[in-house]
XYZ file of C-alpha atoms in Angstrom:
748
model
C 0.044 -0.023 -0.075
C 1.354 3.399 -1.118
C 2.189 5.996 1.625
C 0.854 9.433 1.704
C 4.387 10.643 0.767
C 4.229 8.526 -2.348
C 0.881 9.886 -3.286
C 2.277 13.270 -3.138
C 4.975 12.450 -5.453
C 7.890 12.061 -2.787
C 9.883 9.015 -1.899
C 8.318 6.010 -0.586
C 10.875 5.620 2.287
C 10.087 7.399 5.577
C 13.365 9.232 5.370
C 12.882 12.917 5.793
C 15.569 15.493 4.420
C 16.510 18.209 6.874
C 17.081 21.642 5.669
C 17.296 25.326 7.040
C 16.155 28.262 5.053
C 18.765 31.331 4.286
C 16.992 34.142 5.670
C 20.033 36.027 6.141
C 20.325 36.973 2.311
C 16.596 38.031 2.307
C 17.745 40.568 5.316
C 20.437 41.836 3.249
C 18.127 42.526 0.231
C 15.399 44.076 2.485
C 18.170 46.516 3.945
C 19.327 47.376 0.336
C 15.692 48.178 -0.463
C 15.246 50.438 2.186
C 18.547 52.223 1.555
C 18.278 52.539 -2.083
C 14.345 53.569 -1.936
C 15.490 56.494 0.314
C 18.295 57.485 -2.267
C 15.838 57.067 -5.109
C 13.130 59.296 -3.471
C 15.350 61.870 -2.377
C 17.011 62.372 -5.934
C 13.475 62.562 -7.257
C 12.745 65.349 -4.848
C 15.700 67.089 -5.632
C 14.985 67.065 -9.636
C 11.401 68.217 -8.840
C 12.787 71.103 -6.974
C 15.040 72.057 -9.650
C 12.151 72.262 -12.296
C 10.548 74.979 -9.652
C 13.910 76.792 -8.870
C 16.588 76.028 -11.779
C 19.216 77.805 -9.636
C 19.309 74.440 -7.893
C 20.984 72.768 -10.673
C 24.871 72.602 -9.850
C 26.798 72.053 -13.069
C 28.387 69.808 -14.451
C 27.481 66.968 -12.322
C 24.162 67.866 -10.538
C 21.934 69.069 -12.980
C 18.494 67.992 -14.111
C 19.658 66.105 -17.296
C 22.315 64.090 -15.408
C 20.218 63.517 -12.207
C 16.854 62.261 -13.941
C 18.235 59.208 -15.325
C 19.826 58.444 -11.878
C 16.472 58.971 -10.367
C 14.788 56.378 -12.755
C 17.366 53.729 -12.546
C 17.493 54.231 -8.749
C 13.783 53.707 -8.269
C 13.296 50.930 -10.839
C 16.579 48.957 -10.531
C 17.842 49.652 -7.203
C 14.537 50.057 -4.966
C 12.317 48.018 -7.061
C 14.962 45.554 -7.850
C 16.057 44.817 -4.441
C 12.490 44.630 -3.398
C 12.141 41.795 -6.278
C 14.896 39.918 -4.898
C 13.773 40.206 -1.265
C 10.328 38.580 -2.176
C 11.810 35.791 -4.504
C 14.673 34.709 -2.275
C 11.919 34.382 0.626
C 9.157 32.963 -0.981
C 10.997 30.584 -3.238
C 12.456 28.814 -0.498
C 9.256 28.230 1.153
C 7.454 27.177 -2.075
C 10.067 24.819 -2.969
C 10.655 23.418 0.481
C 14.272 23.837 0.109
C 17.381 26.155 0.789
C 18.565 28.418 -2.168
C 20.689 26.336 -4.592
C 23.680 28.005 -3.627
C 24.575 30.369 -0.836
C 27.564 31.484 -2.727
C 25.647 32.580 -5.793
C 23.057 34.236 -3.556
C 25.736 36.363 -1.885
C 27.424 37.063 -5.554
C 24.232 38.128 -6.587
C 23.632 40.419 -3.450
C 27.086 42.199 -3.941
C 27.068 42.207 -7.553
C 23.801 43.967 -7.883
C 24.785 46.550 -5.309
C 28.034 46.961 -7.304
C 26.135 47.642 -10.415
C 23.955 50.159 -8.523
C 26.882 51.891 -7.072
C 28.349 52.016 -10.622
C 25.321 53.714 -12.193
C 25.226 56.138 -9.032
C 28.859 57.409 -10.188
C 28.682 56.997 -14.066
C 25.336 58.720 -14.598
C 26.039 62.105 -12.846
C 29.430 62.179 -14.615
C 27.750 61.921 -18.107
C 28.291 58.390 -19.188
C 24.961 57.295 -20.759
C 23.752 55.577 -23.598
C 20.668 57.971 -23.390
C 17.954 55.298 -23.940
C 15.175 55.242 -21.452
C 15.818 52.920 -18.570
C 18.733 51.418 -20.376
C 21.433 54.485 -20.104
C 24.276 52.209 -18.386
C 27.182 51.966 -20.341
C 28.472 48.879 -21.806
C 30.872 47.384 -18.938
C 27.670 47.640 -16.470
C 25.484 46.128 -19.301
C 27.905 43.160 -19.165
C 27.915 43.041 -15.319
C 24.137 43.099 -15.348
C 23.805 40.215 -17.707
C 26.589 38.390 -15.554
C 24.568 39.174 -12.307
C 21.019 38.490 -13.628
C 21.601 35.016 -15.731
C 24.824 33.842 -14.289
C 23.899 34.404 -10.562
C 20.306 35.117 -10.250
C 19.083 32.871 -12.817
C 21.256 29.917 -12.238
C 20.353 30.008 -8.386
C 16.740 30.281 -9.153
C 16.444 27.704 -11.485
C 18.686 25.428 -9.589
C 16.409 25.682 -6.603
C 13.606 24.677 -8.772
C 15.538 21.694 -9.941
C 16.142 20.317 -6.177
C 12.993 21.507 -4.564
C 10.725 18.996 -2.418
C 7.384 20.347 -3.440
C 6.207 19.189 -6.588
C 3.932 21.761 -7.630
C 5.117 25.099 -8.614
C 2.916 27.836 -7.156
C 1.620 30.644 -9.203
C 4.158 33.031 -7.792
C 7.025 31.008 -9.444
C 5.433 31.285 -12.585
C 5.730 35.138 -12.564
C 9.282 34.713 -11.441
C 10.041 32.316 -14.032
C 8.609 34.964 -16.799
C 10.552 37.859 -15.149
C 14.017 35.992 -15.335
C 13.758 34.885 -18.807
C 12.102 38.014 -20.272
C 14.322 40.567 -18.572
C 17.403 38.629 -19.770
C 16.030 38.664 -23.365
C 15.147 42.389 -23.278
C 18.337 43.615 -21.768
C 20.771 41.546 -24.137
C 19.182 42.570 -27.374
C 18.765 45.967 -26.448
C 21.980 46.827 -25.144
C 23.825 45.503 -28.211
C 26.554 48.080 -28.553
C 30.060 48.820 -29.953
C 32.459 50.422 -27.315
C 34.409 53.610 -28.558
C 36.668 53.895 -25.717
C 36.357 53.769 -21.941
C 32.631 54.188 -20.796
C 31.577 55.204 -24.236
C 29.566 53.234 -27.014
C 27.309 53.540 -29.764
C 24.231 51.007 -30.243
C 24.297 48.871 -32.973
C 20.775 50.110 -34.085
C 20.104 53.476 -35.530
C 17.016 55.713 -35.969
C 13.726 53.971 -36.703
C 15.138 50.325 -35.759
C 16.917 51.938 -32.581
C 13.515 53.513 -31.432
C 11.739 50.151 -31.933
C 14.036 48.189 -29.886
C 14.159 50.543 -27.085
C 10.549 50.612 -26.667
C 10.268 47.147 -27.137
C 12.577 46.880 -24.220
C 11.333 50.109 -22.303
C 7.646 49.018 -22.298
C 8.332 45.508 -21.305
C 11.060 46.551 -18.502
C 7.729 48.039 -17.124
C 6.017 44.760 -17.690
C 8.673 42.259 -16.627
C 10.387 44.098 -14.036
C 7.875 46.354 -12.165
C 4.597 44.065 -12.911
C 5.275 40.436 -13.228
C 7.456 40.102 -10.258
C 5.386 42.164 -8.299
C 2.351 40.020 -9.351
C 4.431 37.142 -8.057
C 4.957 39.045 -4.691
C 1.034 39.858 -4.571
C 0.374 36.174 -4.989
C 2.537 34.910 -2.201
C 2.455 37.653 0.462
C -1.332 38.642 0.291
C -2.658 35.304 0.957
C 0.080 35.071 3.835
C -1.164 38.335 5.186
C -4.797 37.633 4.856
C -4.601 33.836 5.826
C -7.074 33.445 2.740
C -6.417 31.186 -0.385
C -5.800 32.864 -3.843
C -9.500 33.699 -4.968
C -9.287 31.911 -8.191
C -6.630 29.428 -9.480
C -8.279 29.212 -13.067
C -8.118 33.111 -13.169
C -4.631 33.084 -12.284
C -3.784 30.590 -15.385
C -5.459 33.174 -17.711
C -4.214 36.077 -16.156
C -0.467 34.549 -16.441
C -0.445 33.390 -19.955
C -2.455 35.956 -21.496
C -0.375 38.849 -19.798
C 3.064 37.183 -20.922
C 1.855 36.721 -24.691
C -0.177 40.132 -25.025
C 2.502 42.520 -22.976
C 5.291 41.746 -25.198
C 3.656 43.543 -28.432
C 2.726 46.466 -26.798
C 6.027 48.616 -26.942
C 5.416 50.570 -30.163
C 2.381 52.386 -28.713
C 4.982 54.799 -27.272
C 5.865 55.724 -30.842
C 2.352 56.833 -32.312
C 2.700 59.609 -34.907
C 6.434 59.486 -35.071
C 8.680 58.217 -37.838
C 8.071 54.557 -36.766
C 5.887 52.894 -39.422
C 2.200 53.370 -38.654
C 1.605 49.423 -38.887
C 4.034 48.943 -36.004
C 2.234 51.499 -33.685
C -1.143 50.407 -34.451
C -0.315 46.888 -33.741
C 1.156 47.852 -30.421
C -2.059 49.997 -29.966
C -4.351 46.967 -30.322
C -2.228 44.535 -28.186
C -2.267 47.417 -25.524
C -5.989 47.470 -25.457
C -6.043 43.740 -25.136
C -3.834 44.033 -22.248
C -6.549 45.849 -19.846
C -8.360 42.487 -19.645
C -5.583 40.154 -18.264
C -4.480 42.990 -16.069
C -7.617 43.598 -14.401
C -7.789 39.829 -14.012
C -4.866 39.919 -11.795
C -6.177 43.020 -9.785
C -9.447 41.277 -9.243
C -7.718 38.097 -8.250
C -6.090 40.137 -5.652
C -8.693 41.990 -4.357
C -11.123 39.156 -4.174
C -8.603 37.289 -2.079
C -9.575 39.461 0.629
C -12.983 38.193 0.710
C -14.099 37.667 4.120
C -10.860 39.615 5.628
C -11.943 43.141 4.808
C -12.349 43.798 8.592
C -8.629 43.252 8.999
C -7.745 46.145 6.716
C -8.934 48.509 8.801
C -6.401 47.616 11.621
C -3.558 45.926 9.621
C -1.155 48.441 7.929
C 0.167 45.541 5.814
C -3.262 44.924 4.176
C -3.551 48.779 3.794
C -0.448 48.942 1.918
C -1.558 46.112 -0.377
C -4.983 46.942 -0.936
C -4.226 50.526 -2.059
C -0.932 48.895 -4.087
C -3.359 46.374 -6.026
C -5.945 49.443 -6.462
C -3.087 51.400 -8.186
C -2.326 48.679 -10.296
C -5.678 48.424 -11.576
C -5.755 52.123 -12.237
C -2.281 52.114 -14.007
C -3.226 49.123 -16.091
C -6.817 50.849 -17.162
C -5.021 54.123 -18.073
C -2.068 52.396 -19.938
C -4.457 50.889 -22.586
C -6.398 54.151 -22.804
C -3.134 56.046 -23.315
C -2.151 53.783 -26.300
C -5.438 54.943 -27.967
C -3.834 57.409 -30.719
C -6.242 60.259 -30.120
C -5.603 60.112 -26.622
C -1.896 59.580 -27.052
C -1.775 62.769 -29.430
C -2.642 65.024 -26.571
C -0.588 63.208 -23.682
C 2.643 62.148 -25.542
C 5.534 64.178 -24.379
C 3.650 65.925 -21.381
C 3.733 65.315 -18.043
C 0.530 63.103 -18.007
C 2.932 60.368 -18.932
C 4.973 61.258 -15.977
C 2.051 61.049 -13.549
C 0.911 57.761 -15.174
C 4.309 56.216 -14.484
C 4.462 57.711 -11.003
C 1.028 56.218 -10.043
C 2.410 52.879 -10.839
C 5.748 53.229 -9.287
C 5.101 54.849 -6.316
C 1.530 53.190 -5.746
C 1.682 49.826 -7.016
C 5.588 48.881 -6.715
C 6.152 51.114 -3.611
C 3.071 50.127 -1.494
C 3.454 46.400 -2.312
C 7.023 46.779 -1.261
C 6.243 48.681 1.901
C 3.409 46.290 2.894
C 5.775 43.157 2.234
C 8.660 44.926 4.478
C 6.151 45.363 7.030
C 5.063 41.639 7.112
C 8.523 40.357 6.788
C 10.378 42.317 9.274
C 8.984 40.826 12.444
C 9.701 37.182 11.009
C 13.090 38.038 9.608
C 13.957 39.924 13.124
C 12.163 37.273 14.898
C 10.347 40.029 17.068
C 7.416 42.288 17.091
C 7.051 45.229 14.713
C 8.263 48.208 16.845
C 5.357 50.628 16.160
C 2.335 49.646 14.173
C 0.974 53.131 14.712
C 3.984 54.521 12.745
C 3.467 52.211 10.069
C -0.191 53.220 9.922
C 1.159 56.876 9.819
C 3.316 55.916 6.995
C 0.424 54.744 5.001
C -1.674 57.853 5.374
C 1.319 60.296 4.781
C 2.524 58.265 1.802
C -1.064 58.047 0.278
C -1.473 61.825 0.648
C 1.852 62.172 -1.044
C 1.028 59.929 -3.958
C -2.350 61.801 -4.334
C -1.013 65.231 -4.385
C 1.805 64.227 -6.899
C -0.367 62.560 -9.353
C -3.381 64.965 -9.315
C -1.019 67.856 -9.754
C 1.112 66.306 -12.620
C -2.264 64.823 -14.435
C -3.366 68.709 -14.299
C 0.028 69.806 -15.465
C -0.057 67.201 -18.424
C -3.384 68.130 -19.594
C -2.798 71.627 -19.361
C 0.513 71.024 -21.421
C -1.181 69.146 -24.316
C -4.180 71.768 -24.431
C -1.877 74.830 -24.661
C 0.598 73.235 -27.161
C -2.355 72.559 -29.641
C -4.420 75.742 -28.876
C -5.192 78.228 -31.861
C -6.654 81.466 -31.716
C -9.700 82.979 -33.742
C -7.312 83.790 -36.527
C -5.685 80.429 -36.910
C -2.602 81.265 -35.182
C -1.009 79.481 -32.266
C -2.517 80.879 -29.104
C 0.896 80.161 -27.178
C 3.498 80.367 -29.850
C 6.201 80.820 -27.015
C 7.035 77.442 -25.234
C 7.974 79.045 -22.125
C 4.295 80.159 -21.674
C 3.399 76.815 -21.080
C 6.397 76.561 -18.568
C 4.837 79.406 -16.475
C 1.632 77.914 -16.407
C 2.779 74.691 -14.733
C 4.765 76.226 -12.028
C 2.138 75.868 -9.283
C 1.577 72.226 -9.982
C 5.414 71.739 -10.088
C 5.292 72.937 -6.598
C 2.530 70.759 -5.411
C 4.399 67.831 -7.027
C 7.411 68.812 -4.743
C 5.213 68.709 -1.723
C 3.777 65.447 -2.694
C 7.131 64.139 -3.057
C 8.234 65.280 0.204
C 5.413 63.486 1.943
C 6.229 60.285 0.057
C 9.901 60.566 1.165
C 8.814 61.342 4.646
C 6.793 57.870 4.634
C 10.063 56.154 3.651
C 12.018 57.799 6.454
C 9.190 56.419 9.067
C 9.601 53.167 7.576
C 13.436 53.041 7.756
C 12.977 54.160 11.557
C 10.205 51.539 12.231
C 12.437 48.674 10.855
C 15.785 49.841 12.545
C 13.995 49.996 15.827
C 12.612 46.475 15.127
C 15.875 45.378 14.244
C 17.242 46.812 17.653
C 14.915 44.488 19.362
C 15.958 41.446 17.754
C 17.318 38.408 19.745
C 21.111 37.961 20.308
C 21.212 35.016 18.176
C 18.499 34.182 15.369
C 16.755 31.014 15.749
C 17.266 28.797 12.534
C 14.425 26.300 12.778
C 15.200 22.918 11.074
C 12.423 21.987 8.440
C 11.939 18.293 7.101
C 10.555 17.181 4.009
C 11.003 14.059 1.479
C 12.603 14.199 -1.557
C 10.650 14.116 -4.882
C 10.738 10.916 -6.942
C 11.746 10.885 -10.308
C 8.680 9.254 -11.850
C 5.018 10.635 -11.144
C 1.655 10.312 -12.627
C -1.044 12.808 -12.360
C -4.018 11.666 -10.347
C -6.887 10.619 -12.431
C -9.850 13.372 -11.903
C -13.256 12.450 -10.431
C -15.265 10.742 -13.266
C -18.287 13.433 -13.964
C -18.173 12.536 -17.933
C -19.791 9.249 -18.809
C -18.765 7.872 -21.776
C -17.560 4.337 -23.225
C -14.291 6.009 -24.042
C -12.474 6.100 -20.817
C -9.284 7.615 -22.128
C -11.053 10.161 -24.136
C -13.053 11.172 -20.758
C -9.932 11.189 -18.778
C -8.258 13.801 -21.138
C -11.352 15.972 -21.252
C -11.516 16.065 -17.793
C -7.987 17.042 -17.467
C -8.606 19.866 -19.811
C -11.671 20.941 -18.120
C -10.255 20.916 -14.707
C -6.826 22.541 -15.724
C -4.999 19.454 -15.484
C -2.899 20.314 -18.361
C -1.629 23.220 -16.698
C -0.971 21.015 -13.274
C 1.272 18.927 -15.413
C 3.211 22.003 -16.432
C 3.479 23.048 -12.928
C 5.482 20.284 -11.907
C 7.856 20.670 -15.109
C 9.903 23.621 -14.579
C 12.051 23.212 -17.816
C 9.030 22.744 -19.874
C 7.139 25.669 -18.262
C 10.250 27.882 -18.909
C 10.709 26.860 -22.469
C 6.931 27.818 -23.252
C 7.475 31.093 -21.708
C 10.572 31.873 -23.772
C 8.711 30.632 -26.957
C 5.787 33.046 -26.172
C 7.811 35.798 -25.601
C 10.490 35.218 -28.363
C 7.534 34.677 -31.157
C 5.773 37.768 -30.265
C 8.923 39.634 -30.461
C 10.038 38.380 -33.601
C 6.707 38.919 -35.335
C 7.047 42.608 -34.735
C 10.899 43.025 -35.176
C 11.501 41.092 -38.369
C 9.737 43.323 -40.765
C 10.713 46.421 -39.090
C 14.500 45.405 -39.808
C 14.162 43.537 -43.374
C 11.578 45.427 -45.134
C 13.311 48.568 -46.455
C 10.033 50.416 -47.347
C 9.666 50.988 -43.698
C 12.579 53.463 -43.565
C 12.588 55.453 -46.799
C 16.079 56.864 -47.741
C 16.532 60.529 -48.451
C 19.177 61.532 -50.798
C 20.310 64.770 -49.003
C 20.792 63.161 -45.728
C 24.484 62.860 -44.689
C 26.422 61.606 -41.813
C 27.302 64.021 -38.951
C 30.556 65.727 -39.355
C 33.528 64.747 -36.992
C 32.783 67.915 -34.865
C 29.115 67.518 -35.073
C 29.307 63.974 -33.912
C 31.577 65.236 -30.809
C 28.866 67.667 -30.257
C 26.120 65.194 -30.303
C 28.076 63.133 -27.731
C 28.209 66.304 -25.571
C 24.382 66.737 -25.929
C 23.813 63.084 -24.767
C 26.455 63.486 -21.870
C 24.653 66.489 -20.441
C 21.037 64.610 -20.626
C 19.574 67.185 -23.093
C 17.196 64.243 -24.373
C 15.497 64.264 -20.898
C 13.946 67.498 -21.679
C 13.993 67.825 -25.540
C 12.491 65.765 -28.116
C 13.763 65.584 -31.694
C 10.625 64.416 -33.286
C 8.173 66.858 -35.013
C 4.821 64.825 -35.387
C 2.478 65.268 -38.398
C -0.013 67.468 -36.309
C -0.708 71.183 -37.458
C -0.033 72.631 -34.052
C 3.690 70.865 -34.059
C 4.402 71.819 -37.798
C 3.290 75.499 -37.041
C 5.346 75.624 -33.985
C 8.654 73.488 -34.986
C 8.593 73.153 -38.748
C 8.320 70.354 -41.199
C 7.328 67.082 -39.682
C 10.127 64.613 -39.318
C 10.765 61.731 -41.781
C 12.084 58.227 -41.180
C 14.967 58.605 -43.464
C 16.437 61.670 -41.469
C 17.617 59.112 -38.654
C 19.529 56.610 -40.573
C 22.716 58.040 -39.041
C 21.787 58.185 -35.348
C 23.205 55.982 -33.093
C 21.323 56.306 -30.727
C 18.238 57.852 -31.660
C 17.254 60.977 -29.710
C 13.392 61.264 -30.512
C 12.832 61.849 -26.529
C 10.023 60.904 -24.501
C 9.071 64.231 -22.716
C 9.158 68.058 -23.670
C 10.179 70.113 -20.527
C 11.670 72.315 -23.381
C 10.768 72.680 -27.123
C 11.360 70.134 -29.780
C 14.916 70.554 -31.308
C 14.631 68.652 -34.619
C 14.095 71.754 -36.884
C 16.408 74.105 -34.626
C 19.317 73.891 -37.039
C 19.769 77.416 -38.651
C 17.008 78.972 -36.534
C 19.165 80.908 -34.234
C 22.736 82.367 -34.408
C 25.659 80.781 -33.206
C 25.612 83.804 -30.537
C 22.030 82.967 -29.347
C 23.144 79.356 -28.763
C 26.231 80.198 -26.639
C 24.326 82.603 -24.608
C 21.514 80.469 -24.159
C 23.683 77.572 -22.901
C 25.987 79.619 -20.747
C 22.701 80.852 -19.014
C 19.382 80.613 -20.542
C 17.919 83.228 -18.695
C 19.771 85.903 -20.300
C 17.529 85.326 -23.187
C 14.180 83.892 -21.790
C 13.570 85.165 -18.335
C 11.237 82.353 -17.116
C 13.313 79.536 -18.573
C 13.767 76.471 -16.178
C 16.615 75.163 -18.242
C 20.017 74.429 -16.518
C 22.912 76.686 -17.167
C 25.998 74.923 -18.826
C 28.808 77.278 -18.286
C 31.381 74.613 -17.871
C 31.104 74.067 -21.699
C 32.758 77.328 -22.327
C 35.815 76.062 -20.399
C 36.075 72.538 -21.008
C 38.159 71.316 -24.134
C 37.406 69.078 -26.796
C 39.466 66.058 -27.160
C 40.170 66.346 -30.804
C 42.229 63.157 -30.859
C 39.438 60.912 -29.563
C 37.131 62.039 -32.542
C 39.010 59.611 -34.791
C 37.949 56.726 -32.816
C 34.258 57.943 -32.691
C 34.246 58.120 -36.648
C 35.899 54.891 -37.032
C 33.337 53.078 -34.707
C 30.437 54.719 -36.519
C 31.848 53.520 -39.797
C 31.896 50.025 -38.560
C 28.336 50.359 -37.877
C 27.548 51.101 -41.452
C 27.871 54.877 -41.379
C 29.180 56.094 -44.709
C 32.327 58.253 -43.771
C 34.696 59.087 -46.545
C 37.755 61.353 -45.897
C 36.843 61.448 -41.957
C 38.059 57.905 -41.905
C 41.859 59.384 -42.309
C 41.643 62.826 -40.825
C 38.911 63.259 -38.620
C 40.415 65.684 -35.924
C 41.879 67.962 -38.815
C 38.306 68.257 -40.151
C 36.827 68.826 -36.432
C 39.473 71.642 -35.883
C 38.753 73.335 -39.251
C 34.894 73.409 -38.708
C 35.490 74.561 -35.242
C 37.834 77.303 -36.103
C 35.219 78.433 -38.726
C 32.394 78.368 -36.102
C 34.522 80.559 -33.522
C 35.232 82.952 -36.222
C 31.629 83.501 -37.026
C 30.821 83.636 -33.315
C 33.285 86.280 -32.545
C 31.697 88.464 -35.662
C 28.239 87.864 -34.142
C 28.552 88.477 -30.268
C 32.182 88.946 -29.299
C 32.933 85.440 -27.512
C 36.722 84.920 -28.106
C 38.955 81.900 -27.827
C 36.318 79.046 -28.096
C 37.652 77.267 -30.867
C 38.673 74.295 -28.956
C 35.947 74.248 -26.281
C 32.977 71.767 -26.117
C 30.352 74.640 -26.665
C 31.691 74.769 -30.015
C 30.948 71.093 -30.659
C 27.688 71.454 -29.248
C 26.698 74.621 -31.310
C 27.774 72.799 -34.622
C 25.505 69.708 -33.739
C 22.508 71.970 -32.790
C 23.127 73.847 -36.004
C 23.040 70.795 -38.164
C 19.639 69.492 -36.569
C 16.750 68.895 -39.200
C 18.711 70.870 -41.896
C 19.529 68.245 -44.432
C 15.971 67.961 -46.006
C 16.407 71.397 -47.154
C 19.466 70.925 -48.837
C 19.274 70.835 -52.749
C 19.784 67.453 -54.246
C 20.377 65.742 -57.429
C 17.023 64.104 -58.238
C 18.880 61.351 -60.575
C 20.971 60.627 -57.519
C 18.127 60.161 -54.868
C 17.432 56.662 -53.895
C 14.040 57.512 -52.746
C 12.201 60.060 -50.627
C 10.212 59.785 -47.530
C 6.559 60.506 -48.189
């Protein structure tokens, strides 16, 4: 007669294996979550204040353009990343009934990830950036990310699945699998680049293709770094906190697979009305609309898990954080598909509306789920009572107030921006032709946003105090209870479902029952390799269906005969533009809308960006679009504007860049830049032999013209000259006369 252990797929012997969970690694990641959370929110508050008071910009290293990527990377990968690892390392051990595969890999993962974050904190303010949203870190750090994520974290996680003592993989593990596989895929392919020297590289993609790859990565970084692992967190910690099972197992299956399949298609909706082919952005919009249903399936599954436990929400701060976090998830995943609709996107894109949307998800969903998890974990990890439930409750109300002030003010700012940009007066002229008029209108909202950020940061400080006091009350030595469970057998057969279908064909009935009752999925849940392969197939197939036409069908990027590569000096100036983070505030994409063509000039064509490594279309307009700025102003205007924008525009909130008038151009390094660009397919001629001499000649010419225009002297070897050369080139190629017979095709 078989034993109960045998029935559960364990060994038939009575021997049990002893094991101890590794909670030390969980404590480390939780501590890192708190530290980096404080840093991320503090830097966010600083850049919020810089928008209201531009004098708080401290060039060259502490300007908005350099700090904003630091804030986003700290919030996503430092705060969010360490929260993910806290959840994964704690829950995976319990769900698999075994210690992590390797303590050494656990610690290599922890210290490797903190090293990556520290590297980002150093390099981004110094101006080393790839200028791609959420993927700014330069190539050596990208390699380190791949090693730590795949070699340490991935191997450790999947090794744990292989040695687990619980045959069934619980739903949280599904989301962890999808996270690890997809983030690795996204990171590797979006980060392909050619090193130039030191911490400088150029992406292998250019223009339209680079934009496509970036938002395939960017949107799915939100999907598979800020969504799927936090859903895994929700599926584990919410039932634990409520002492209730998940509302619906079948809904979790539908939720998981539809989310994984649909999410990967949605990225191009970030590029509506740009030079990306319309079919791609339309496809992204359609899948984004479908995404609403599985997203809300997860929200419903979470909130209905609270059935019968709502009375606990009134007294338990952990559940308060979870409920509001899941609610913000539902709000964000409704708003996201709505923003993908082209008519809505035409108003919202490039405005603060998108900033409000992102922060409602990050602060509300990711932040509050993390805070709830930390408050639940602290007493268990430190083996003592939480120091103050009242302080945790105060954190909840202060943090909620901060989120509401933040998002409501910035939603207002975004809608105000969009409406002012597209407003015409009774004569058919732009009602607000000067961009700065919009800036002035938004200042009250910016200060309210700063107040909201201050409250949210205050809540993080209260959390830190509470956890520190709890840690102080820990026992002298942690108790490490020994757990026992039998090892799994190699062979296992699914139990037959109860017979509810009456037919002569017993085998057909059994298969039908397995399908109807989810037995097919129950089988996958005990086969981690097969489960992982199916996740990889789903994600890779969807990605390839979108990417292949974009790269292989030439009509997606019609060429323009008059478009030429940047000169060596302009290329160096473009790198100055990127290093200063100008892409954080300025777009280089005039959309085919009357309000934009009236304000900025001819709309942007795909063929104008074929030599842009990386693309610089931007995702936000704190300042005006720059794609047609070439030739619009004199050299003197640009230098004075960069030296101190308020010399020319009284209410400008742009940082000043006086250091560019004193820092020298490294002319000899320009040759290497040109050579790498040529390796990537940019057709350079004489510049392959004498790029430094060509750059010096153009710099001397611009310096002479500048002296004639405004009296600036001795700037011919300064970075400001290179940046002016680049700005004067932007969007000017399509106005050049061309030989019609030489044209290879023109953009429509």
